[in-house]
Coordinates of C-alpha atoms in Angstrom, one line a residue:
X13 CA 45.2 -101.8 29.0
X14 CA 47.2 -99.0 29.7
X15 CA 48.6 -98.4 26.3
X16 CA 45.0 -99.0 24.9
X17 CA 44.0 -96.2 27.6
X18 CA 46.1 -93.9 26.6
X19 CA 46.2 -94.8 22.5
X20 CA 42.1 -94.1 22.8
X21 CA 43.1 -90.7 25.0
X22 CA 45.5 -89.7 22.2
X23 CA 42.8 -90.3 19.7
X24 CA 40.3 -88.1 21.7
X25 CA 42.8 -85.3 21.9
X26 CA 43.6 -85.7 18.3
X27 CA 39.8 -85.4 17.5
X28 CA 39.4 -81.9 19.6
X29 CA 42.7 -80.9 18.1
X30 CA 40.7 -81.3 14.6
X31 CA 37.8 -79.8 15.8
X32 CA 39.8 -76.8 17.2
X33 CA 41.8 -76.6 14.3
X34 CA 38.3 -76.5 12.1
X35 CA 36.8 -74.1 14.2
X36 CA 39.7 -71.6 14.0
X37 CA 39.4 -72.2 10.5
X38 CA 35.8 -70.7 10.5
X39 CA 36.5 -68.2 12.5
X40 CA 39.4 -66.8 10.1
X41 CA 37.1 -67.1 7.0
X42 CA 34.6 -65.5 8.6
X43 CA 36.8 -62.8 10.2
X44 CA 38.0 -62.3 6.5
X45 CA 34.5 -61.6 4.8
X46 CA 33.7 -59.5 7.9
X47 CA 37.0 -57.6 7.1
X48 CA 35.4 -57.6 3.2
X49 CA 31.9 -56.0 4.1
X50 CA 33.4 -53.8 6.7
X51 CA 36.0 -53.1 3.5
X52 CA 33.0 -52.5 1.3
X53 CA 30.9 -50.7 3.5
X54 CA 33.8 -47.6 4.4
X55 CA 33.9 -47.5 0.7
X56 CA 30.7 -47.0 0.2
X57 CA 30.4 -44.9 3.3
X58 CA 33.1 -42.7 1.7
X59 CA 31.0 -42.2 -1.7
X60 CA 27.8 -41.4 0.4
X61 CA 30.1 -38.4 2.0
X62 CA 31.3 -37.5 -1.3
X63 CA 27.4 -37.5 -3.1
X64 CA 26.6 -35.4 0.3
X65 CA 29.3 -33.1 -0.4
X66 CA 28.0 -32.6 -3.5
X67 CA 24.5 -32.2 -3.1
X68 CA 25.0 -30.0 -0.4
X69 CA 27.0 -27.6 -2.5
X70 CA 24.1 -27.7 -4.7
X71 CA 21.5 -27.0 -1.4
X72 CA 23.3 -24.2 -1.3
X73 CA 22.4 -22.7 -4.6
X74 CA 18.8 -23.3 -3.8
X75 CA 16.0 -21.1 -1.5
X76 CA 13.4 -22.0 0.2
X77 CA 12.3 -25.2 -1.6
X78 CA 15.9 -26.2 -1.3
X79 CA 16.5 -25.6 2.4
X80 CA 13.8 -28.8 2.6
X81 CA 16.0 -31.0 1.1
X82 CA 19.1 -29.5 3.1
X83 CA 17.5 -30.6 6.2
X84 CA 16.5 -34.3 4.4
X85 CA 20.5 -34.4 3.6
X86 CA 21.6 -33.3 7.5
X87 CA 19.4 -36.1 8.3
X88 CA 20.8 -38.8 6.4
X89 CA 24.3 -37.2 7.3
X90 CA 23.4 -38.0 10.6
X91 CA 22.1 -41.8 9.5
X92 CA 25.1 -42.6 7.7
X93 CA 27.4 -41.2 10.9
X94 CA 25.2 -43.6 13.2
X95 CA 26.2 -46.6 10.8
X96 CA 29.7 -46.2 10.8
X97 CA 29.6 -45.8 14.7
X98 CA 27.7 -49.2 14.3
X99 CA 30.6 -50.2 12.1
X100 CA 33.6 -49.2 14.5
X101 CA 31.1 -50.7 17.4
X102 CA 31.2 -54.1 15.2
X103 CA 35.3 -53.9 14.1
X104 CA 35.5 -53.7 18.1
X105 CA 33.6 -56.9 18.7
X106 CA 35.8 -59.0 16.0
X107 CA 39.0 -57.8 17.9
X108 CA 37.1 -59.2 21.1
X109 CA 35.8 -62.2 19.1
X110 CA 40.0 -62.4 17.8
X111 CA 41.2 -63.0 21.6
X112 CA 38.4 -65.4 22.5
X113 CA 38.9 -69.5 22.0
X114 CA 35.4 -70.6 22.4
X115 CA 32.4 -69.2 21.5
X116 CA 33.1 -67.7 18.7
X117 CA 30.9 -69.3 16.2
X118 CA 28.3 -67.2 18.0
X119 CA 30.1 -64.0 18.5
X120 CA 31.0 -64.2 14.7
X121 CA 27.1 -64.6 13.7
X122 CA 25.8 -62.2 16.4
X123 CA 28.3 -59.5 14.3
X124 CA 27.1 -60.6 10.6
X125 CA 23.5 -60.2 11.7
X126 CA 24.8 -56.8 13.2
X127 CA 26.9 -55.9 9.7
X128 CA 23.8 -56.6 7.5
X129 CA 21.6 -54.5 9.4
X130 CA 24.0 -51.7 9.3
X131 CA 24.5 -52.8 5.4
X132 CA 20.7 -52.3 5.5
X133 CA 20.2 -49.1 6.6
X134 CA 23.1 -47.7 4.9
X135 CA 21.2 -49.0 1.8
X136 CA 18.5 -47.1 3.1
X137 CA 20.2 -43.8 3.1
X138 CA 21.7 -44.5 -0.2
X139 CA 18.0 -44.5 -1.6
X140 CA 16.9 -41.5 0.2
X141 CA 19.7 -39.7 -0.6
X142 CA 19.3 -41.0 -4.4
X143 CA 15.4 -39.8 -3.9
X144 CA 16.7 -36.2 -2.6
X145 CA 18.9 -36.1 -6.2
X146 CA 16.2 -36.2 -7.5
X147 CA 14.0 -33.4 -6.1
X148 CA 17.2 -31.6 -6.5
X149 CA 16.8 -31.6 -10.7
X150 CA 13.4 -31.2 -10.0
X151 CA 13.4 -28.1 -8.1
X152 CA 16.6 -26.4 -10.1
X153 CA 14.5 -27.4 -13.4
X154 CA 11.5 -25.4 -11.3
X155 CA 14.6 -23.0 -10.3
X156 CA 15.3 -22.4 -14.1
X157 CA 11.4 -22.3 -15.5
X158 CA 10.7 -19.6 -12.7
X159 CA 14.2 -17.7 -14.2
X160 CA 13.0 -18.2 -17.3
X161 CA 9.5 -16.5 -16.6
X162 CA 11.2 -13.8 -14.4
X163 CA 13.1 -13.2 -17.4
X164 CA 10.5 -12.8 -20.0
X165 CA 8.1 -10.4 -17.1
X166 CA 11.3 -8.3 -17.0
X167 CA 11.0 -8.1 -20.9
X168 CA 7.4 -7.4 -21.2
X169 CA 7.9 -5.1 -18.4
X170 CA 10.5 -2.9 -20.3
X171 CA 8.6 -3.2 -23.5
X172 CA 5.3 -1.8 -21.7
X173 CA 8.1 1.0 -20.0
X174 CA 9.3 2.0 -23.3
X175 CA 6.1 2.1 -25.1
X176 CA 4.7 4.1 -22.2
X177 CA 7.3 6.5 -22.2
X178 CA 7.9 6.8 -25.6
X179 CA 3.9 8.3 -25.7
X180 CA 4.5 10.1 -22.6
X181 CA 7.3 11.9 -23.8
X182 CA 5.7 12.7 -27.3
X183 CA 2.8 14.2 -25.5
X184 CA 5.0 16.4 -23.3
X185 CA 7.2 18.2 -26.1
X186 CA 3.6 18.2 -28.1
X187 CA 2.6 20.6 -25.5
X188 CA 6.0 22.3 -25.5
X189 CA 6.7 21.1 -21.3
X190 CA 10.0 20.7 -20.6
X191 CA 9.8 16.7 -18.8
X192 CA 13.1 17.1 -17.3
X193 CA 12.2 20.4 -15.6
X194 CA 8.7 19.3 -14.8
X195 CA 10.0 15.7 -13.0
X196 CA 12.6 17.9 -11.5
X197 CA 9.5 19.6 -9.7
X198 CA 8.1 16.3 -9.2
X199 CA 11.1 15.1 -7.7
X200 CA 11.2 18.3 -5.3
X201 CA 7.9 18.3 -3.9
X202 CA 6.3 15.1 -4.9
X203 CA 8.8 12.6 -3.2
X204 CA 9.0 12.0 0.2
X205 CA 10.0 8.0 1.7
X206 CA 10.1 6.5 4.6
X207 CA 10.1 3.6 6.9
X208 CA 11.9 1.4 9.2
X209 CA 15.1 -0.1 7.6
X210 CA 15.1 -3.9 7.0
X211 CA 18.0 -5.7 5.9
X212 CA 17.8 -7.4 2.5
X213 CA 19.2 -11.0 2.9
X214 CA 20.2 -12.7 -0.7
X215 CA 19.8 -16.3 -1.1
X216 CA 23.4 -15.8 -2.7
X217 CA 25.7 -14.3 -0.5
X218 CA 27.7 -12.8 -3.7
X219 CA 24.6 -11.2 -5.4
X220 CA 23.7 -7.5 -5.3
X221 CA 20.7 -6.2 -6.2
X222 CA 22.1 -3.6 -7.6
X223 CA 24.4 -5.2 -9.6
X224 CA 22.0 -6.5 -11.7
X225 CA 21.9 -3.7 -14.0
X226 CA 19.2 -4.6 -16.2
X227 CA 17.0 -4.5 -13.3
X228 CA 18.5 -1.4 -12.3
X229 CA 17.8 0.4 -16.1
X230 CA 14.1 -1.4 -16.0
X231 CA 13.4 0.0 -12.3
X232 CA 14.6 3.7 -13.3
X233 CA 12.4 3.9 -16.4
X234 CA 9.3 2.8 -14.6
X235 CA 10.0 5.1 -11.9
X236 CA 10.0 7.8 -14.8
X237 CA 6.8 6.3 -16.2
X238 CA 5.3 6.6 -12.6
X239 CA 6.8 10.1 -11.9
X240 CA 5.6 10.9 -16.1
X241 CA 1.7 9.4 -15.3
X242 CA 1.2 11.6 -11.9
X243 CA 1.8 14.6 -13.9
X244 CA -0.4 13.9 -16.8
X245 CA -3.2 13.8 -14.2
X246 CA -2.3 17.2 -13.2
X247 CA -2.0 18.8 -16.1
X248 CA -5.4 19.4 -18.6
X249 CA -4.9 17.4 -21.3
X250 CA -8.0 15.9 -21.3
X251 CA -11.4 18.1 -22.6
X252 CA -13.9 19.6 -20.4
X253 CA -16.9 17.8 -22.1
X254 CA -17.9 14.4 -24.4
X255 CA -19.4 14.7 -27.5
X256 CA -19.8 18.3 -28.2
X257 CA -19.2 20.1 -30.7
X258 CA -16.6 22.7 -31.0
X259 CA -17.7 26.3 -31.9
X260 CA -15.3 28.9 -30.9
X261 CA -11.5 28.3 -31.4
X262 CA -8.4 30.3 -28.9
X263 CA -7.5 33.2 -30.3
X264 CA -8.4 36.6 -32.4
X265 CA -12.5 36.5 -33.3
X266 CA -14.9 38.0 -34.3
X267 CA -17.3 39.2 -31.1
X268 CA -21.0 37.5 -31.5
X269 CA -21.9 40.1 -30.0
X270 CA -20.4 43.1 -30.8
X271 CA -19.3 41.8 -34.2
X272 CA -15.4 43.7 -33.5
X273 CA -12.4 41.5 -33.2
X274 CA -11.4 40.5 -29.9
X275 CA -9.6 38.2 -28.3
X276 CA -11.2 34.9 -27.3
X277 CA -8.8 32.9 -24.7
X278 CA -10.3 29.8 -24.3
X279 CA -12.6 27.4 -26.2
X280 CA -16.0 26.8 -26.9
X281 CA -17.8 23.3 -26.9
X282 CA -21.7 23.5 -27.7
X283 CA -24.2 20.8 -26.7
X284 CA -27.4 20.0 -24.8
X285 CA -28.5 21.8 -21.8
X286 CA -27.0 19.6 -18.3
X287 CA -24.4 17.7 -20.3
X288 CA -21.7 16.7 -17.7
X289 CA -19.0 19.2 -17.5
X290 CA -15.6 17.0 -16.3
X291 CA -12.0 18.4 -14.5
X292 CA -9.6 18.4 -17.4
X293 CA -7.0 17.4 -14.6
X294 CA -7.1 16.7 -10.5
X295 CA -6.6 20.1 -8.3
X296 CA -8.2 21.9 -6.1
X297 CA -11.3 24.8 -6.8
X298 CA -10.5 28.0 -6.0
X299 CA -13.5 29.6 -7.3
X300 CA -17.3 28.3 -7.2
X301 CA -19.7 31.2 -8.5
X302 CA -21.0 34.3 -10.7
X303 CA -18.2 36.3 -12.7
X304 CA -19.6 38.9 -15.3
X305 CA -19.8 37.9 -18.7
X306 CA -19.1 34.3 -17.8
X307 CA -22.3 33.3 -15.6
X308 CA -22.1 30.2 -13.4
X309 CA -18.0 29.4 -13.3
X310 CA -15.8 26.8 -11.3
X311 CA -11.7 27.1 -11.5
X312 CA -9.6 24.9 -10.6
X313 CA -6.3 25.0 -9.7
X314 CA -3.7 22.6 -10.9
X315 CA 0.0 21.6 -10.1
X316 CA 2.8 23.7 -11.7
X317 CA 1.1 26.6 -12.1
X318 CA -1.6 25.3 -14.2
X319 CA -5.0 26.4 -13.9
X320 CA -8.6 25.8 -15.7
X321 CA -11.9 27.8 -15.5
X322 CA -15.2 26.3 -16.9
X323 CA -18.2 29.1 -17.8
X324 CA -21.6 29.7 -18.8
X325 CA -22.3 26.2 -16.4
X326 CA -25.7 25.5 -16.1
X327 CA -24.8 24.5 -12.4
X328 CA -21.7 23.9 -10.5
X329 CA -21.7 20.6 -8.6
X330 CA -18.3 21.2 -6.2
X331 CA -17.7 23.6 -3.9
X332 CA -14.8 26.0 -3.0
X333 CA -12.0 24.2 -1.4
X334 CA -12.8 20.9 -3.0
X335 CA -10.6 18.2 -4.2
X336 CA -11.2 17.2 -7.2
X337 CA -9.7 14.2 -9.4
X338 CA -9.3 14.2 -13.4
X339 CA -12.4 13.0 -14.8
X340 CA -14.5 14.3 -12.2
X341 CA -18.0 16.1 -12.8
X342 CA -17.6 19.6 -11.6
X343 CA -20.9 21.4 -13.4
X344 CA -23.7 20.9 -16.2
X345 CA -23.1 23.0 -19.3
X346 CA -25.8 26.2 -20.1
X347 CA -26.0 28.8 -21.4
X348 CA -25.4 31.6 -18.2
X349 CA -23.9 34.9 -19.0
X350 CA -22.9 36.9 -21.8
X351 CA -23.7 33.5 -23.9
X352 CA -25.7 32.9 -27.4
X353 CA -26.4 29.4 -26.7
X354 CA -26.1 26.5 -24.7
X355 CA -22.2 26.0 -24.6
X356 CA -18.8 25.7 -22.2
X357 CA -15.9 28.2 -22.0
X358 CA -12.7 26.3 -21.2
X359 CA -9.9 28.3 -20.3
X360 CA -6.3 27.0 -19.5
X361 CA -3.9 29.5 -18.1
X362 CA -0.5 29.0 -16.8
X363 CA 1.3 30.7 -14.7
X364 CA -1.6 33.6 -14.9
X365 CA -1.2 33.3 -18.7
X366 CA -4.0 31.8 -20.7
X367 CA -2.9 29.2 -23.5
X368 CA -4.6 27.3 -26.1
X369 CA -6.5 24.7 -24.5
X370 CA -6.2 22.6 -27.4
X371 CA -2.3 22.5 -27.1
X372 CA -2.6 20.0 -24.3
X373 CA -5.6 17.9 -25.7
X374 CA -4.2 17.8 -29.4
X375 CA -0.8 16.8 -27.8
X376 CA -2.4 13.9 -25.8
X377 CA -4.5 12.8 -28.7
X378 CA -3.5 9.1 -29.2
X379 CA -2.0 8.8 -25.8
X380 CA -4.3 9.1 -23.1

């Protein structure tokens, strides 16, 4: 009975020995494909660093569009450095599952559910990070079209520069003014800046604005076209009156009067009583009132020495002291004074000097 005792004990042991022995086995294969995924999963951890690497070496090409996907990227960043805390949390359990004889069946599915969670959200950040790619060809393709645009606007602009300066200029040496000289005077007394100083920050810390010296060429030439239009407003190139007729040329004449030879310095325009009489350029009137042999007159004086008288007005319509702007309606034509008809005298006179009027209106002819 004893031998049978002890033969059945044997057997018993035998059996647990098996089932020991099986559930060691388990527990190796199981440590093994946890060793594979956790294997798998650094790897894959280790590309989703690199494609973060390299996306954010592309952020940083980017501005302001770009800074939201930079923020998208720190976030995953931060995702992915969660899972492999997850994953060292989990290598840390299968050393504890290692030294443990019982139980492990449980420990060893408690960490596979754990694993493919973390394999989950890892997958996760692998898809937003694949969907931040994305907007990342999408905005540099925006990136490039708004180049592309900024680019053409830059040519346009330097066409319109040129074409504008290219009149400007003919118009000056039409009217014998030297440009250089004049923008000099510009320059002198037409230019004062200001302001509190605020740093320019470049989205590219190796730019220079003024580097970039097709901007630099297109900014100077419409900085001339600026300075070149604020002093064809203030000179007269434009005429006194619309749609009159000239009568009287500047220069030697014959008096209507008189019937000598004499010297006219302006010219005459002839039209209907009240017809608006306009500032040939902005300035300032100096004079509002009677002046023998000219009846009614307004002059005006203009920058660099220019100035313009307007006679035989049926009425002035400024006063002494005003400002007035090119275009302007200083006084209806008549026929006041030492006059024949209903007409205007237009004088130009620079530097004290009358010259012909129709210099300057001949030479912006086509222009303004």
């Amino acid at each position: 009975m004893v031998a049978v005792a002890a033969e059945a004990r044997v057997t018993s042991l035998y059996a647990a020995l098996q089932s020991a022995e099986m559930k060691q086995l388990e527990t190796a294969r199981r440590r093994a494909e946890a060793t594979h995924r956790l294997s798998a999963t650094h790897r894959e951890l280790a590309a989703t660093r690199s494609a973060l690497a390299e996306t954010e070496a592309a952020l940083a090409s980017l501005q302001h569009s770009e800074d939201e996907a930079e923020r998208e990227r720190r976030r995953l960043s931060a995702a992915v450095d969660a899972a492999e805390a997850e994953v060292t949390s989990l290598r840390m359990a299968l050393i504890d599952a290692e030294s443990r004889s019982s139980g492990g069946d449980g420990a060893m599915g408690t960490i596979g559910n754990a694993i493919d969670r973390v394999i989950a959200e890892r997958d996760f950040a692998l898809a937003k990070n694949a969907a931040m790619a994305e907007q990342l060809v999408t905005l540099e393709y925006d990136k490039k079209a708004i180049a592309a645009r900024e680019t053409q606007l830059l040519e346009d602009l330097k066409t319109m520069a040129d074409t504008g300066l290219s009149g400007l200029e003919t118009m000056f040496d039409r009217a014998n003014i030297d440009v250089d000289d004049l923008l000099a005077r510009i320059s002198a007394d037409y230019s004062g800046k200001g302001g509190p100083f605020t740093e320019l920050q470049l989205a590219n810390a190796d730019a220079s604005y003024g580097e970039d010296a097709r901007m630099t060429e297109l900014l100077a030439d419409l900085e001339r076209l600026s300075v070149m239009q604020f002093a064809a407003q203030r000179v007269p190139f434009a005429k006194p009156v619309r749609g009159a007729r000239m009568t009287s040329g500047f220069g030697p004449r014959r008096d209507p009067f008189r019937k000598r030879r004499s010297m006219h310095n302006g010219v005459d325009w002839a039209g209907p009583r009240g017809t608006p009489i306009e500032a040939t350029a902005s300035g300032v009137v100096t004079f509002v009132g009677r002046q023998r042999g000219f009846g009614i007159v307004v002059e005006i004086r203009h920058a660099f020495g220019f100035e313009t008288l307007y006679a035989h007005l049926n009425k002035a319509r400024v006063t002494l002291g005003q400002r007035v702007e090119k275009g302007d309606r200083i006084g209806d034509m008549g026929s006041t004074g030492r006059s024949t008809g209903v007409h205007v005298h237009y004088e130009v006179r620079l530097n004290n000097r009358p010259v012909n009027p129709m210099t300057f209106i001949e030479a912006a002819r086509d222009v303004l």
